[in-house]
Amino acid sequence: MAMQMQLEANADTSVEEESFGPQPVSRLEQCGINANDVKKLEEAGFHTVEAVAYAPKKELINIKGISEAKADKILAEAAKLVPMGFTTATEFHQRRSEIIQITTGSKELDKLLQGGIETGSITEMFGEFRTGKTQICHTLAVTCQLPIDRGGGEGKAMYIDTEGTFRPERLLAVAER
């Protein structure tokens, strides 16, 4: 019995790990959905498991060769692969407690931002040229790698330079401060 529970737990974990991002509709074949039915779904314009999971049953039944029973089974299997539930306040609070504030390198700016730049979100900076936007980005690329107790995130940075002006020596100067 314990072995069976462990196998089920491992199966649940592997499904969760694999369910990150859009999944091709062919993934339903691994869940016991007939390959011909998957092909019918693709021909009807359903190319991801998510598209199937969020589709009304009536829409699936309108596909030639998909009966109501098949539609129920397809939707049930798709729902197992796609997280479709609600987030409780407790879960939301837990996720918020895991957010790290990364320092901008300026105590005053960090104070305005209520602690720094939050992880797990997108932050946009805009303004006149020569106002420090690039300098803040360079600083964040360095500080995000610092230990948490020093205002960092113990992470890594990916710097996307759309203008071709990135100079690594500028990061080195920031890191040496």
mmCIF file with all atom_site columns, C-alpha atoms in Angstrom:
data_model
loop_
_atom_site.group_PDB
_atom_site.id
_atom_site.type_symbol
_atom_site.label_atom_id
_atom_site.label_alt_id
_atom_site.label_comp_id
_atom_site.label_asym_id
_atom_site.label_entity_id
_atom_site.label_seq_id
_atom_site.pdbx_PDB_ins_code
_atom_site.Cartn_x
_atom_site.Cartn_y
_atom_site.Cartn_z
_atom_site.occupancy
_atom_site.B_iso_or_equiv
_atom_site.pdbx_formal_charge
_atom_site.auth_seq_id
_atom_site.auth_comp_id
_atom_site.auth_asym_id
_atom_site.auth_atom_id
_atom_site.pdbx_PDB_model_num
ATOM 1   C CA . MET A 1 1   ? 0.000   0.000  0.000   1.00 0.00 ? 1   MET A CA 1
ATOM 2   C CA . ALA A 1 2   ? 2.787   2.422  0.897   1.00 0.00 ? 2   ALA A CA 1
ATOM 3   C CA . MET A 1 3   ? 4.507   1.605  -2.404  1.00 0.00 ? 3   MET A CA 1
ATOM 4   C CA . GLN A 1 4   ? 1.296   2.396  -4.321  1.00 0.00 ? 4   GLN A CA 1
ATOM 5   C CA . MET A 1 5   ? 0.929   5.742  -2.513  1.00 0.00 ? 5   MET A CA 1
ATOM 6   C CA . GLN A 1 6   ? 4.564   6.604  -3.283  1.00 0.00 ? 6   GLN A CA 1
ATOM 7   C CA . LEU A 1 7   ? 4.053   5.766  -6.974  1.00 0.00 ? 7   LEU A CA 1
ATOM 8   C CA . GLU A 1 8   ? 0.932   7.958  -7.083  1.00 0.00 ? 8   GLU A CA 1
ATOM 9   C CA . ALA A 1 9   ? 2.764   10.815 -5.358  1.00 0.00 ? 9   ALA A CA 1
ATOM 10  C CA . ASN A 1 10  ? 5.616   10.527 -7.863  1.00 0.00 ? 10  ASN A CA 1
ATOM 11  C CA . ALA A 1 11  ? 3.130   10.487 -10.749 1.00 0.00 ? 11  ALA A CA 1
ATOM 12  C CA . ASP A 1 12  ? 1.399   13.606 -9.393  1.00 0.00 ? 12  ASP A CA 1
ATOM 13  C CA . THR A 1 13  ? 4.748   15.358 -9.021  1.00 0.00 ? 13  THR A CA 1
ATOM 14  C CA . SER A 1 14  ? 5.828   14.480 -12.552 1.00 0.00 ? 14  SER A CA 1
ATOM 15  C CA . VAL A 1 15  ? 2.555   15.795 -13.983 1.00 0.00 ? 15  VAL A CA 1
ATOM 16  C CA . GLU A 1 16  ? 3.004   19.049 -12.050 1.00 0.00 ? 16  GLU A CA 1
ATOM 17  C CA . GLU A 1 17  ? 6.602   19.415 -13.210 1.00 0.00 ? 17  GLU A CA 1
ATOM 18  C CA . GLU A 1 18  ? 5.707   18.753 -16.832 1.00 0.00 ? 18  GLU A CA 1
ATOM 19  C CA . SER A 1 19  ? 2.672   21.037 -16.839 1.00 0.00 ? 19  SER A CA 1
ATOM 20  C CA . PHE A 1 20  ? 4.677   24.266 -16.878 1.00 0.00 ? 20  PHE A CA 1
ATOM 21  C CA . GLY A 1 21  ? 3.726   26.333 -19.924 1.00 0.00 ? 21  GLY A CA 1
ATOM 22  C CA . PRO A 1 22  ? 1.533   25.416 -22.882 1.00 0.00 ? 22  PRO A CA 1
ATOM 23  C CA . GLN A 1 23  ? 1.371   21.706 -23.599 1.00 0.00 ? 23  GLN A CA 1
ATOM 24  C CA . PRO A 1 24  ? 0.737   20.249 -27.048 1.00 0.00 ? 24  PRO A CA 1
ATOM 25  C CA . VAL A 1 25  ? -2.629  18.546 -27.400 1.00 0.00 ? 25  VAL A CA 1
ATOM 26  C CA . SER A 1 26  ? -0.765  15.326 -28.272 1.00 0.00 ? 26  SER A CA 1
ATOM 27  C CA . ARG A 1 27  ? 0.076   15.144 -24.546 1.00 0.00 ? 27  ARG A CA 1
ATOM 28  C CA . LEU A 1 28  ? -3.482  13.837 -24.030 1.00 0.00 ? 28  LEU A CA 1
ATOM 29  C CA . GLU A 1 29  ? -2.447  10.560 -25.671 1.00 0.00 ? 29  GLU A CA 1
ATOM 30  C CA . GLN A 1 30  ? -0.293  9.840  -22.599 1.00 0.00 ? 30  GLN A CA 1
ATOM 31  C CA . CYS A 1 31  ? -3.459  10.159 -20.521 1.00 0.00 ? 31  CYS A CA 1
ATOM 32  C CA . GLY A 1 32  ? -5.390  7.514  -22.410 1.00 0.00 ? 32  GLY A CA 1
ATOM 33  C CA . ILE A 1 33  ? -7.054  9.643  -25.089 1.00 0.00 ? 33  ILE A CA 1
ATOM 34  C CA . ASN A 1 34  ? -7.142  7.873  -28.461 1.00 0.00 ? 34  ASN A CA 1
ATOM 35  C CA . ALA A 1 35  ? -4.664  9.206  -31.046 1.00 0.00 ? 35  ALA A CA 1
ATOM 36  C CA . ASN A 1 36  ? -7.485  9.559  -33.598 1.00 0.00 ? 36  ASN A CA 1
ATOM 37  C CA . ASP A 1 37  ? -9.461  11.707 -31.162 1.00 0.00 ? 37  ASP A CA 1
ATOM 38  C CA . VAL A 1 38  ? -6.387  13.870 -30.540 1.00 0.00 ? 38  VAL A CA 1
ATOM 39  C CA . LYS A 1 39  ? -6.013  14.267 -34.300 1.00 0.00 ? 39  LYS A CA 1
ATOM 40  C CA . LYS A 1 40  ? -9.665  15.360 -34.536 1.00 0.00 ? 40  LYS A CA 1
ATOM 41  C CA . LEU A 1 41  ? -9.030  17.954 -31.834 1.00 0.00 ? 41  LEU A CA 1
ATOM 42  C CA . GLU A 1 42  ? -6.008  19.299 -33.731 1.00 0.00 ? 42  GLU A CA 1
ATOM 43  C CA . GLU A 1 43  ? -7.983  19.456 -36.991 1.00 0.00 ? 43  GLU A CA 1
ATOM 44  C CA . ALA A 1 44  ? -10.687 21.416 -35.143 1.00 0.00 ? 44  ALA A CA 1
ATOM 45  C CA . GLY A 1 45  ? -8.095  23.999 -34.069 1.00 0.00 ? 45  GLY A CA 1
ATOM 46  C CA . PHE A 1 46  ? -7.212  22.759 -30.581 1.00 0.00 ? 46  PHE A CA 1
ATOM 47  C CA . HIS A 1 47  ? -3.411  22.720 -30.507 1.00 0.00 ? 47  HIS A CA 1
ATOM 48  C CA . THR A 1 48  ? -2.786  22.887 -26.758 1.00 0.00 ? 48  THR A CA 1
ATOM 49  C CA . VAL A 1 49  ? -4.123  21.018 -23.752 1.00 0.00 ? 49  VAL A CA 1
ATOM 50  C CA . GLU A 1 50  ? -5.030  24.411 -22.263 1.00 0.00 ? 50  GLU A CA 1
ATOM 51  C CA . ALA A 1 51  ? -7.258  25.228 -25.242 1.00 0.00 ? 51  ALA A CA 1
ATOM 52  C CA . VAL A 1 52  ? -9.065  21.922 -24.738 1.00 0.00 ? 52  VAL A CA 1
ATOM 53  C CA . ALA A 1 53  ? -9.351  22.340 -20.951 1.00 0.00 ? 53  ALA A CA 1
ATOM 54  C CA . TYR A 1 54  ? -10.980 25.769 -21.263 1.00 0.00 ? 54  TYR A CA 1
ATOM 55  C CA . ALA A 1 55  ? -13.292 24.807 -24.138 1.00 0.00 ? 55  ALA A CA 1
ATOM 56  C CA . PRO A 1 56  ? -16.992 24.292 -23.433 1.00 0.00 ? 56  PRO A CA 1
ATOM 57  C CA . LYS A 1 57  ? -18.112 20.669 -23.710 1.00 0.00 ? 57  LYS A CA 1
ATOM 58  C CA . LYS A 1 58  ? -20.599 21.695 -26.400 1.00 0.00 ? 58  LYS A CA 1
ATOM 59  C CA . GLU A 1 59  ? -17.719 22.875 -28.597 1.00 0.00 ? 59  GLU A CA 1
ATOM 60  C CA . LEU A 1 60  ? -16.005 19.482 -28.328 1.00 0.00 ? 60  LEU A CA 1
ATOM 61  C CA . ILE A 1 61  ? -19.239 17.603 -29.038 1.00 0.00 ? 61  ILE A CA 1
ATOM 62  C CA . ASN A 1 62  ? -19.597 19.606 -32.273 1.00 0.00 ? 62  ASN A CA 1
ATOM 63  C CA . ILE A 1 63  ? -16.392 17.983 -33.560 1.00 0.00 ? 63  ILE A CA 1
ATOM 64  C CA . LYS A 1 64  ? -17.307 15.096 -35.852 1.00 0.00 ? 64  LYS A CA 1
ATOM 65  C CA . GLY A 1 65  ? -16.514 11.801 -34.124 1.00 0.00 ? 65  GLY A CA 1
ATOM 66  C CA . ILE A 1 66  ? -16.405 13.193 -30.570 1.00 0.00 ? 66  ILE A CA 1
ATOM 67  C CA . SER A 1 67  ? -19.360 11.920 -28.538 1.00 0.00 ? 67  SER A CA 1
ATOM 68  C CA . GLU A 1 68  ? -20.549 13.394 -25.262 1.00 0.00 ? 68  GLU A CA 1
ATOM 69  C CA . ALA A 1 69  ? -18.844 10.576 -23.349 1.00 0.00 ? 69  ALA A CA 1
ATOM 70  C CA . LYS A 1 70  ? -15.579 11.177 -25.214 1.00 0.00 ? 70  LYS A CA 1
ATOM 71  C CA . ALA A 1 71  ? -15.862 14.925 -24.607 1.00 0.00 ? 71  ALA A CA 1
ATOM 72  C CA . ASP A 1 72  ? -16.331 14.287 -20.878 1.00 0.00 ? 72  ASP A CA 1
ATOM 73  C CA . LYS A 1 73  ? -13.254 12.036 -20.786 1.00 0.00 ? 73  LYS A CA 1
ATOM 74  C CA . ILE A 1 74  ? -11.148 14.478 -22.835 1.00 0.00 ? 74  ILE A CA 1
ATOM 75  C CA . LEU A 1 75  ? -12.135 17.406 -20.600 1.00 0.00 ? 75  LEU A CA 1
ATOM 76  C CA . ALA A 1 76  ? -11.446 15.379 -17.444 1.00 0.00 ? 76  ALA A CA 1
ATOM 77  C CA . GLU A 1 77  ? -7.960  14.404 -18.630 1.00 0.00 ? 77  GLU A CA 1
ATOM 78  C CA . ALA A 1 78  ? -7.179  17.942 -19.810 1.00 0.00 ? 78  ALA A CA 1
ATOM 79  C CA . ALA A 1 79  ? -8.273  19.319 -16.422 1.00 0.00 ? 79  ALA A CA 1
ATOM 80  C CA . LYS A 1 80  ? -5.769  16.994 -14.712 1.00 0.00 ? 80  LYS A CA 1
ATOM 81  C CA . LEU A 1 81  ? -2.948  18.531 -16.753 1.00 0.00 ? 81  LEU A CA 1
ATOM 82  C CA . VAL A 1 82  ? -3.994  22.179 -16.492 1.00 0.00 ? 82  VAL A CA 1
ATOM 83  C CA . PRO A 1 83  ? -4.338  23.907 -13.117 1.00 0.00 ? 83  PRO A CA 1
ATOM 84  C CA . MET A 1 84  ? -7.865  25.278 -13.297 1.00 0.00 ? 84  MET A CA 1
ATOM 85  C CA . GLY A 1 85  ? -8.705  25.860 -9.656  1.00 0.00 ? 85  GLY A CA 1
ATOM 86  C CA . PHE A 1 86  ? -8.944  29.016 -7.633  1.00 0.00 ? 86  PHE A CA 1
ATOM 87  C CA . THR A 1 87  ? -6.167  30.413 -5.495  1.00 0.00 ? 87  THR A CA 1
ATOM 88  C CA . THR A 1 88  ? -7.137  30.677 -1.853  1.00 0.00 ? 88  THR A CA 1
ATOM 89  C CA . ALA A 1 89  ? -6.214  33.719 0.209   1.00 0.00 ? 89  ALA A CA 1
ATOM 90  C CA . THR A 1 90  ? -3.835  31.515 2.210   1.00 0.00 ? 90  THR A CA 1
ATOM 91  C CA . GLU A 1 91  ? -2.042  30.346 -0.952  1.00 0.00 ? 91  GLU A CA 1
ATOM 92  C CA . PHE A 1 92  ? -1.882  33.909 -2.251  1.00 0.00 ? 92  PHE A CA 1
ATOM 93  C CA . HIS A 1 93  ? -0.470  35.125 1.073   1.00 0.00 ? 93  HIS A CA 1
ATOM 94  C CA . GLN A 1 94  ? 2.119   32.319 1.008   1.00 0.00 ? 94  GLN A CA 1
ATOM 95  C CA . ARG A 1 95  ? 3.254   33.334 -2.490  1.00 0.00 ? 95  ARG A CA 1
ATOM 96  C CA . ARG A 1 96  ? 3.458   37.000 -1.457  1.00 0.00 ? 96  ARG A CA 1
ATOM 97  C CA . SER A 1 97  ? 5.597   36.063 1.550   1.00 0.00 ? 97  SER A CA 1
ATOM 98  C CA . GLU A 1 98  ? 8.143   34.461 -0.813  1.00 0.00 ? 98  GLU A CA 1
ATOM 99  C CA . ILE A 1 99  ? 8.708   37.712 -2.747  1.00 0.00 ? 99  ILE A CA 1
ATOM 100 C CA . ILE A 1 100 ? 12.140  39.244 -2.317  1.00 0.00 ? 100 ILE A CA 1
ATOM 101 C CA . GLN A 1 101 ? 12.835  42.977 -2.524  1.00 0.00 ? 101 GLN A CA 1
ATOM 102 C CA . ILE A 1 102 ? 16.015  43.641 -4.522  1.00 0.00 ? 102 ILE A CA 1
ATOM 103 C CA . THR A 1 103 ? 17.813  46.864 -3.744  1.00 0.00 ? 103 THR A CA 1
ATOM 104 C CA . THR A 1 104 ? 18.251  49.463 -6.462  1.00 0.00 ? 104 THR A CA 1
ATOM 105 C CA . GLY A 1 105 ? 21.466  50.616 -4.838  1.00 0.00 ? 105 GLY A CA 1
ATOM 106 C CA . SER A 1 106 ? 19.805  53.832 -3.651  1.00 0.00 ? 106 SER A CA 1
ATOM 107 C CA . LYS A 1 107 ? 18.349  53.959 -0.138  1.00 0.00 ? 107 LYS A CA 1
ATOM 108 C CA . GLU A 1 108 ? 16.024  56.810 -1.112  1.00 0.00 ? 108 GLU A CA 1
ATOM 109 C CA . LEU A 1 109 ? 14.717  55.052 -4.245  1.00 0.00 ? 109 LEU A CA 1
ATOM 110 C CA . ASP A 1 110 ? 14.282  51.815 -2.272  1.00 0.00 ? 110 ASP A CA 1
ATOM 111 C CA . LYS A 1 111 ? 12.238  53.805 0.259   1.00 0.00 ? 111 LYS A CA 1
ATOM 112 C CA . LEU A 1 112 ? 10.014  55.191 -2.534  1.00 0.00 ? 112 LEU A CA 1
ATOM 113 C CA . LEU A 1 113 ? 9.567   51.656 -3.898  1.00 0.00 ? 113 LEU A CA 1
ATOM 114 C CA . GLN A 1 114 ? 8.757   50.357 -0.399  1.00 0.00 ? 114 GLN A CA 1
ATOM 115 C CA . GLY A 1 115 ? 11.853  48.182 -0.199  1.00 0.00 ? 115 GLY A CA 1
ATOM 116 C CA . GLY A 1 116 ? 13.154  47.834 -3.745  1.00 0.00 ? 116 GLY A CA 1
ATOM 117 C CA . ILE A 1 117 ? 12.187  45.976 -6.909  1.00 0.00 ? 117 ILE A CA 1
ATOM 118 C CA . GLU A 1 118 ? 9.994   42.909 -6.271  1.00 0.00 ? 118 GLU A CA 1
ATOM 119 C CA . THR A 1 119 ? 10.905  39.519 -7.666  1.00 0.00 ? 119 THR A CA 1
ATOM 120 C CA . GLY A 1 120 ? 8.289   37.589 -9.607  1.00 0.00 ? 120 GLY A CA 1
ATOM 121 C CA . SER A 1 121 ? 6.969   40.615 -11.439 1.00 0.00 ? 121 SER A CA 1
ATOM 122 C CA . ILE A 1 122 ? 7.759   42.872 -14.359 1.00 0.00 ? 122 ILE A CA 1
ATOM 123 C CA . THR A 1 123 ? 8.953   46.371 -13.567 1.00 0.00 ? 123 THR A CA 1
ATOM 124 C CA . GLU A 1 124 ? 8.955   49.020 -16.278 1.00 0.00 ? 124 GLU A CA 1
ATOM 125 C CA . MET A 1 125 ? 11.177  52.087 -16.210 1.00 0.00 ? 125 MET A CA 1
ATOM 126 C CA . PHE A 1 126 ? 10.713  55.015 -18.522 1.00 0.00 ? 126 PHE A CA 1
ATOM 127 C CA . GLY A 1 127 ? 11.678  58.640 -18.718 1.00 0.00 ? 127 GLY A CA 1
ATOM 128 C CA . GLU A 1 128 ? 13.895  61.213 -20.362 1.00 0.00 ? 128 GLU A CA 1
ATOM 129 C CA . PHE A 1 129 ? 17.288  60.149 -21.617 1.00 0.00 ? 129 PHE A CA 1
ATOM 130 C CA . ARG A 1 130 ? 20.226  60.481 -19.244 1.00 0.00 ? 130 ARG A CA 1
ATOM 131 C CA . THR A 1 131 ? 18.066  60.182 -16.110 1.00 0.00 ? 131 THR A CA 1
ATOM 132 C CA . GLY A 1 132 ? 19.622  56.968 -14.750 1.00 0.00 ? 132 GLY A CA 1
ATOM 133 C CA . LYS A 1 133 ? 17.413  54.200 -16.152 1.00 0.00 ? 133 LYS A CA 1
ATOM 134 C CA . THR A 1 134 ? 20.363  52.246 -17.561 1.00 0.00 ? 134 THR A CA 1
ATOM 135 C CA . GLN A 1 135 ? 22.361  52.795 -14.374 1.00 0.00 ? 135 GLN A CA 1
ATOM 136 C CA . ILE A 1 136 ? 19.523  51.312 -12.300 1.00 0.00 ? 136 ILE A CA 1
ATOM 137 C CA . CYS A 1 137 ? 19.338  48.315 -14.650 1.00 0.00 ? 137 CYS A CA 1
ATOM 138 C CA . HIS A 1 138 ? 23.094  47.766 -14.356 1.00 0.00 ? 138 HIS A CA 1
ATOM 139 C CA . THR A 1 139 ? 22.856  48.008 -10.581 1.00 0.00 ? 139 THR A CA 1
ATOM 140 C CA . LEU A 1 140 ? 19.943  45.539 -10.465 1.00 0.00 ? 140 LEU A CA 1
ATOM 141 C CA . ALA A 1 141 ? 21.891  43.105 -12.663 1.00 0.00 ? 141 ALA A CA 1
ATOM 142 C CA . VAL A 1 142 ? 24.549  43.100 -9.941  1.00 0.00 ? 142 VAL A CA 1
ATOM 143 C CA . THR A 1 143 ? 22.417  43.350 -6.789  1.00 0.00 ? 143 THR A CA 1
ATOM 144 C CA . CYS A 1 144 ? 20.066  40.533 -7.802  1.00 0.00 ? 144 CYS A CA 1
ATOM 145 C CA . GLN A 1 145 ? 23.054  38.205 -7.374  1.00 0.00 ? 145 GLN A CA 1
ATOM 146 C CA . LEU A 1 146 ? 23.882  39.379 -3.844  1.00 0.00 ? 146 LEU A CA 1
ATOM 147 C CA . PRO A 1 147 ? 22.843  37.413 -0.752  1.00 0.00 ? 147 PRO A CA 1
ATOM 148 C CA . ILE A 1 148 ? 19.353  38.225 0.513   1.00 0.00 ? 148 ILE A CA 1
ATOM 149 C CA . ASP A 1 149 ? 20.718  39.787 3.711   1.00 0.00 ? 149 ASP A CA 1
ATOM 150 C CA . ARG A 1 150 ? 22.576  42.342 1.553   1.00 0.00 ? 150 ARG A CA 1
ATOM 151 C CA . GLY A 1 151 ? 19.475  43.354 -0.428  1.00 0.00 ? 151 GLY A CA 1
ATOM 152 C CA . GLY A 1 152 ? 19.913  40.830 -3.228  1.00 0.00 ? 152 GLY A CA 1
ATOM 153 C CA . GLY A 1 153 ? 18.030  37.826 -4.468  1.00 0.00 ? 153 GLY A CA 1
ATOM 154 C CA . GLU A 1 154 ? 20.790  35.192 -4.621  1.00 0.00 ? 154 GLU A CA 1
ATOM 155 C CA . GLY A 1 155 ? 19.857  34.796 -8.276  1.00 0.00 ? 155 GLY A CA 1
ATOM 156 C CA . LYS A 1 156 ? 21.077  35.479 -11.770 1.00 0.00 ? 156 LYS A CA 1
ATOM 157 C CA . ALA A 1 157 ? 20.477  38.249 -14.268 1.00 0.00 ? 157 ALA A CA 1
ATOM 158 C CA . MET A 1 158 ? 19.622  38.171 -17.939 1.00 0.00 ? 158 MET A CA 1
ATOM 159 C CA . TYR A 1 159 ? 20.286  41.519 -19.562 1.00 0.00 ? 159 TYR A CA 1
ATOM 160 C CA . ILE A 1 160 ? 18.417  42.138 -22.806 1.00 0.00 ? 160 ILE A CA 1
ATOM 161 C CA . ASP A 1 161 ? 19.994  45.024 -24.702 1.00 0.00 ? 161 ASP A CA 1
ATOM 162 C CA . THR A 1 162 ? 17.784  46.138 -27.586 1.00 0.00 ? 162 THR A CA 1
ATOM 163 C CA . GLU A 1 163 ? 19.984  49.085 -28.525 1.00 0.00 ? 163 GLU A CA 1
ATOM 164 C CA . GLY A 1 164 ? 23.387  47.368 -28.606 1.00 0.00 ? 164 GLY A CA 1
ATOM 165 C CA . THR A 1 165 ? 24.855  49.690 -25.984 1.00 0.00 ? 165 THR A CA 1
ATOM 166 C CA . PHE A 1 166 ? 25.604  47.169 -23.208 1.00 0.00 ? 166 PHE A CA 1
ATOM 167 C CA . ARG A 1 167 ? 29.128  47.430 -21.822 1.00 0.00 ? 167 ARG A CA 1
ATOM 168 C CA . PRO A 1 168 ? 30.173  44.748 -19.293 1.00 0.00 ? 168 PRO A CA 1
ATOM 169 C CA . GLU A 1 169 ? 32.851  47.032 -17.841 1.00 0.00 ? 169 GLU A CA 1
ATOM 170 C CA . ARG A 1 170 ? 30.035  49.245 -16.531 1.00 0.00 ? 170 ARG A CA 1
ATOM 171 C CA . LEU A 1 171 ? 28.698  46.263 -14.577 1.00 0.00 ? 171 LEU A CA 1
ATOM 172 C CA . LEU A 1 172 ? 32.159  45.611 -13.200 1.00 0.00 ? 172 LEU A CA 1
ATOM 173 C CA . ALA A 1 173 ? 32.317  49.179 -11.900 1.00 0.00 ? 173 ALA A CA 1
ATOM 174 C CA . VAL A 1 174 ? 28.940  48.715 -10.173 1.00 0.00 ? 174 VAL A CA 1
ATOM 175 C CA . ALA A 1 175 ? 30.001  45.370 -8.692  1.00 0.00 ? 175 ALA A CA 1
ATOM 176 C CA . GLU A 1 176 ? 33.191  46.846 -7.262  1.00 0.00 ? 176 GLU A CA 1
ATOM 177 C CA . ARG A 1 177 ? 31.291  49.515 -5.270  1.00 0.00 ? 177 ARG A CA 1
#
